[in-house]
Structures are given as C-alpha cells and as structure tokens.
Amino acid sequence: VSTQSTGVSRYSVCGSSLEWVGNGATIVDSQFYRNGDHFTSMMWSDGLTLLHADSIFDASGKLIQRTVVSGNSFIDNSDVDFVTGGAKGALFEGNTIEHFIQPAFAGLMLDNFDNSQPGDYTGAVVTQNTVSCQGCTYGINLGPHGWYMSNNIIGGNVTANKIADAIFLLNVDGAGTPSSPIAVYDNIFGQPLSTTKCNQKSSQFVVCPQSYVHPLSPQPTLSVCLNGCH
C-alpha cells in the first residue's frame, strides 16, 4: 500500500511526471502542472500515469484497501492529464483538470495501453471530477480506440462528472463488453469547443456502436467510432 499526498509534479517531458504501478494506491491533494510540450512531437507528457493499480481484496473478495485518486489538480499537462491502464474497485473522485496555455489529447482516460495492461475497471467509480479541457480532443475518454485498436476495456462506472471546453467532451470508444459493460450516466455537459476534428463536428457525448454501455444516460449526441483520432 503506497500513498502520495500534497505532492507537486511539474515541468517533466517525454512520458509522464508520475508513473505508478502498484495496488492499493492513494494519490490525493497533489498537483500535476504543465508537464511536457503539446506542440512539439514526442515531447508530450502525462500528468499522472496509473499503469495498473487495482484495489486490494482478500481471498473472499472483501475490500482491504481501495485505490483512491482524489482531490488532485491537473493543469496544462500535454499528453493526457490523468490516464490509467486498469484499476479494479478504484475511486477517482473530486479531481480538477484545467487547461489555460496548452491543450492535451485528453483530460482523463481509462485505457489498457494497447493491451499491455489489463484494462479492467470492474467496480471502479469515476465521479464528481471537473474537466475544463480547453482545446483538448477529449475531456474524458473511455477506451483505447482513439489511439489503437486493442481490446475493449471492461467494467467501470462513470457518473456525475462535469465536462466542458474539449472538442469531444465525453468519448466512449472501445469500452465495455456484453458481459462487462461500462456504465456512463448523469454526467454534466458544458459546451464543446466549436470546431471540426477527424471529419466530425465537435460534440458533447460520443459513443461508438462497438462499445457496450449500460446504463447509458443521456443518449449520445453523436454515434460514431473515432478510431485513431486524438
């Protein structure tokens, strides 16, 4: 079990300002600030890269230590502000993602890093995060297919997040399976950036038909697969 609290990670380039592997993680009340350069190829940097951090359960399935990422501030990171490759039972709550001087490809992303990580979000909850991602391609991106055509991620519950200012505020592309759908409901949408990318007009809520979402509310504003678009 490991903890980062009230830390500051800033001005890193080429990868991530903090890459984490380990179950039962607690990352709270920290700042990830202006890592990487979005406008220079291969100089991008994530704020927080949580490669694989399941909650800890005993042999009977009882929760021992929950992975928690909460109360953190992500500002002007250049690749993805907060991205994870698998976090069963985790809680991602009350984080703030803002962009003022450079965009990112996404504010928050549930991924599997091209099948190099499990992409299992069974029992995970992503809630009450505020994403104001000015100029980003995605505010919140669920699934890997905007980058690569790896397996769909599984599970997860994404609800009550506030999202604004990205080109596509919430994108579901490569998420959920018939037996392990992702739940996406009651998120709060502001206005997307008024522009066009990958031959699509900006939109609040995009769901690729190859994803499996239940429950799903409200209905998507755009039903299309933005494969390879970031």
XYZ file of C-alpha atoms in Angstrom:
230
model
C 0.000 0.000 0.000
C 1.507 3.338 -1.046
C 0.465 6.962 -0.721
C 1.252 10.284 -2.348
C -0.293 13.270 -0.624
C 0.165 17.023 -1.200
C 2.900 16.455 -3.774
C 3.753 18.610 -6.797
C 4.891 17.152 -10.143
C 5.739 19.727 -12.801
C 7.739 20.519 -15.963
C 8.536 16.896 -16.906
C 8.858 15.981 -20.585
C 8.745 12.765 -22.644
C 6.410 10.332 -20.893
C 4.888 11.163 -17.541
C 5.531 13.300 -14.494
C 4.475 10.368 -12.289
C 4.135 6.753 -13.447
C 2.608 4.404 -10.884
C 2.391 0.588 -10.721
C 1.064 -0.971 -7.525
C -2.209 -1.961 -5.926
C -3.936 -0.075 -3.134
C -2.638 3.309 -4.293
C -3.663 6.538 -2.580
C -2.891 9.708 -4.544
C -4.600 12.707 -3.010
C -4.417 16.500 -2.797
C -1.492 16.737 -5.219
C -0.777 18.965 -8.212
C 0.350 17.884 -11.667
C 1.329 21.038 -13.511
C 2.450 21.878 -17.042
C 4.214 18.647 -17.867
C 5.508 18.314 -21.425
C 5.006 20.361 -24.580
C 1.863 19.562 -26.563
C 3.093 21.372 -29.666
C 6.458 19.573 -30.024
C 6.354 15.987 -31.295
C 7.427 13.349 -28.734
C 7.840 15.956 -26.004
C 4.359 15.226 -24.638
C 3.921 14.171 -21.025
C 1.061 12.846 -18.937
C 0.381 14.327 -15.557
C -0.344 11.029 -13.766
C 0.058 7.625 -15.460
C -1.537 4.981 -13.264
C -0.430 1.962 -15.270
C -2.028 -0.707 -13.088
C -3.408 -0.105 -9.603
C -6.219 -2.403 -8.514
C -7.768 -2.118 -5.102
C -6.671 -4.842 -2.691
C -9.099 -7.629 -1.843
C -8.746 -10.700 0.370
C -9.290 -14.233 -0.895
C -13.041 -13.977 -0.274
C -13.311 -10.760 -2.299
C -13.637 -8.452 0.702
C -12.156 -4.998 0.105
C -8.999 -4.416 2.142
C -7.556 -1.211 0.606
C -9.199 0.810 -2.131
C -7.164 2.567 -4.780
C -8.102 6.251 -4.486
C -7.163 9.205 -6.701
C -8.962 12.186 -5.209
C -8.709 15.919 -4.718
C -5.849 16.379 -7.177
C -5.306 19.304 -9.532
C -4.154 18.683 -13.112
C -3.203 21.834 -15.011
C -1.873 22.175 -18.574
C -0.383 18.701 -18.961
C 0.349 17.960 -22.591
C -0.484 14.300 -23.367
C -3.212 13.001 -21.039
C -3.650 14.696 -17.679
C -4.680 11.513 -15.853
C -4.589 8.120 -17.589
C -4.863 4.621 -16.200
C -4.433 1.111 -17.620
C -6.530 -0.813 -15.102
C -7.877 -0.222 -11.605
C -10.433 -2.709 -10.290
C -12.515 -1.287 -7.476
C -10.820 2.124 -7.615
C -12.329 5.506 -6.779
C -11.389 8.502 -8.938
C -13.274 11.346 -7.325
C -13.171 15.104 -6.979
C -10.191 15.793 -9.213
C -9.927 19.018 -11.222
C -8.484 19.139 -14.733
C -7.918 22.564 -16.307
C -6.146 23.931 -19.372
C -5.124 27.531 -19.928
C -1.946 27.709 -22.046
C -1.773 24.363 -23.880
C -4.230 21.540 -24.660
C -3.863 17.803 -24.137
C -5.095 14.868 -26.157
C -7.419 14.012 -23.257
C -8.113 15.187 -19.743
C -8.969 11.835 -18.154
C -8.680 8.428 -19.838
C -9.452 4.810 -18.980
C -7.115 2.759 -21.182
C -5.283 -0.561 -21.498
C -2.129 0.808 -23.175
C -2.544 -1.296 -26.299
C -3.219 -4.475 -24.287
C -0.020 -4.089 -22.246
C -2.183 -3.500 -19.145
C -5.375 -5.293 -18.016
C -7.882 -2.525 -18.787
C -10.144 -3.949 -16.049
C -12.266 -1.363 -14.232
C -14.727 -3.739 -12.586
C -16.144 -1.972 -9.544
C -14.278 1.272 -10.284
C -16.108 4.593 -9.907
C -15.197 7.817 -11.724
C -17.309 10.585 -10.234
C -17.552 14.280 -9.371
C -14.469 15.208 -11.363
C -14.414 18.617 -13.070
C -12.802 18.698 -16.504
C -12.367 22.053 -18.248
C -10.070 20.954 -21.034
C -9.787 23.952 -23.366
C -8.780 22.743 -26.826
C -8.281 19.097 -25.826
C -9.504 16.428 -28.221
C -11.363 14.639 -25.406
C -12.435 15.815 -21.970
C -12.988 12.268 -20.717
C -12.068 9.344 -22.979
C -13.209 5.813 -22.174
C -11.438 3.082 -24.124
C -8.293 2.788 -26.249
C -9.622 3.050 -29.793
C -8.869 6.731 -30.250
C -5.225 5.596 -30.151
C -5.053 1.884 -31.068
C -7.437 -0.982 -31.839
C -6.677 -3.113 -28.788
C -9.302 -4.975 -26.756
C -12.174 -3.106 -25.168
C -11.665 -2.142 -21.542
C -14.177 -3.750 -19.173
C -16.366 -2.500 -16.351
C -16.380 0.908 -14.721
C -18.968 3.385 -13.532
C -18.627 6.956 -14.859
C -21.165 9.369 -13.408
C -21.752 12.935 -12.184
C -18.631 14.414 -13.778
C -18.670 17.991 -15.118
C -17.045 18.317 -18.543
C -16.563 21.355 -20.797
C -14.398 23.026 -23.455
C -12.884 19.981 -25.219
C -13.706 19.143 -28.833
C -15.487 15.927 -27.776
C -16.475 16.250 -24.126
C -17.034 12.559 -23.384
C -15.981 9.816 -25.797
C -16.701 6.092 -25.392
C -14.736 4.099 -27.971
C -13.502 0.608 -27.125
C -15.207 0.310 -23.739
C -17.350 -2.438 -22.291
C -18.266 -5.944 -23.394
C -21.641 -7.729 -23.377
C -20.719 -9.460 -20.103
C -18.890 -6.482 -18.547
C -20.423 -3.238 -19.841
C -19.282 0.200 -18.761
C -21.877 2.394 -17.026
C -21.997 6.013 -18.195
C -24.820 8.173 -16.853
C -25.810 11.532 -15.383
C -22.669 13.393 -16.397
C -22.992 17.151 -16.768
C -22.009 18.668 -20.082
C -20.989 22.226 -20.841
C -20.239 23.477 -24.322
C -17.626 21.786 -26.503
C -15.087 23.825 -28.431
C -16.737 24.841 -31.690
C -14.552 23.211 -34.344
C -14.122 20.124 -36.522
C -11.672 17.268 -35.999
C -11.284 13.953 -37.832
C -14.112 14.968 -40.166
C -16.545 15.309 -37.265
C -18.039 18.398 -35.702
C -17.411 18.848 -32.005
C -19.940 17.148 -29.752
C -20.853 16.673 -26.117
C -21.248 12.893 -25.871
C -19.854 10.426 -28.410
C -20.457 6.667 -28.218
C -19.007 4.196 -30.716
C -21.524 1.444 -31.533
C -18.758 -1.107 -30.894
C -18.833 -0.182 -27.204
C -21.201 -1.733 -24.668
C -22.676 0.826 -22.289
C -25.305 0.107 -19.632
C -26.815 2.109 -18.159
C -26.481 4.893 -20.716
C -27.935 8.321 -19.994
C -28.491 10.712 -21.644
C -28.464 9.422 -25.177
C -25.281 10.291 -27.107
C -25.182 13.414 -29.247
C -23.017 11.576 -31.796
C -22.859 7.860 -32.618
C -19.570 7.265 -34.419
C -16.254 5.451 -33.898
C -13.400 7.974 -33.750
C -10.826 5.253 -34.270
C -7.286 6.591 -34.326
C -8.437 10.161 -33.734
C -6.618 12.014 -30.998
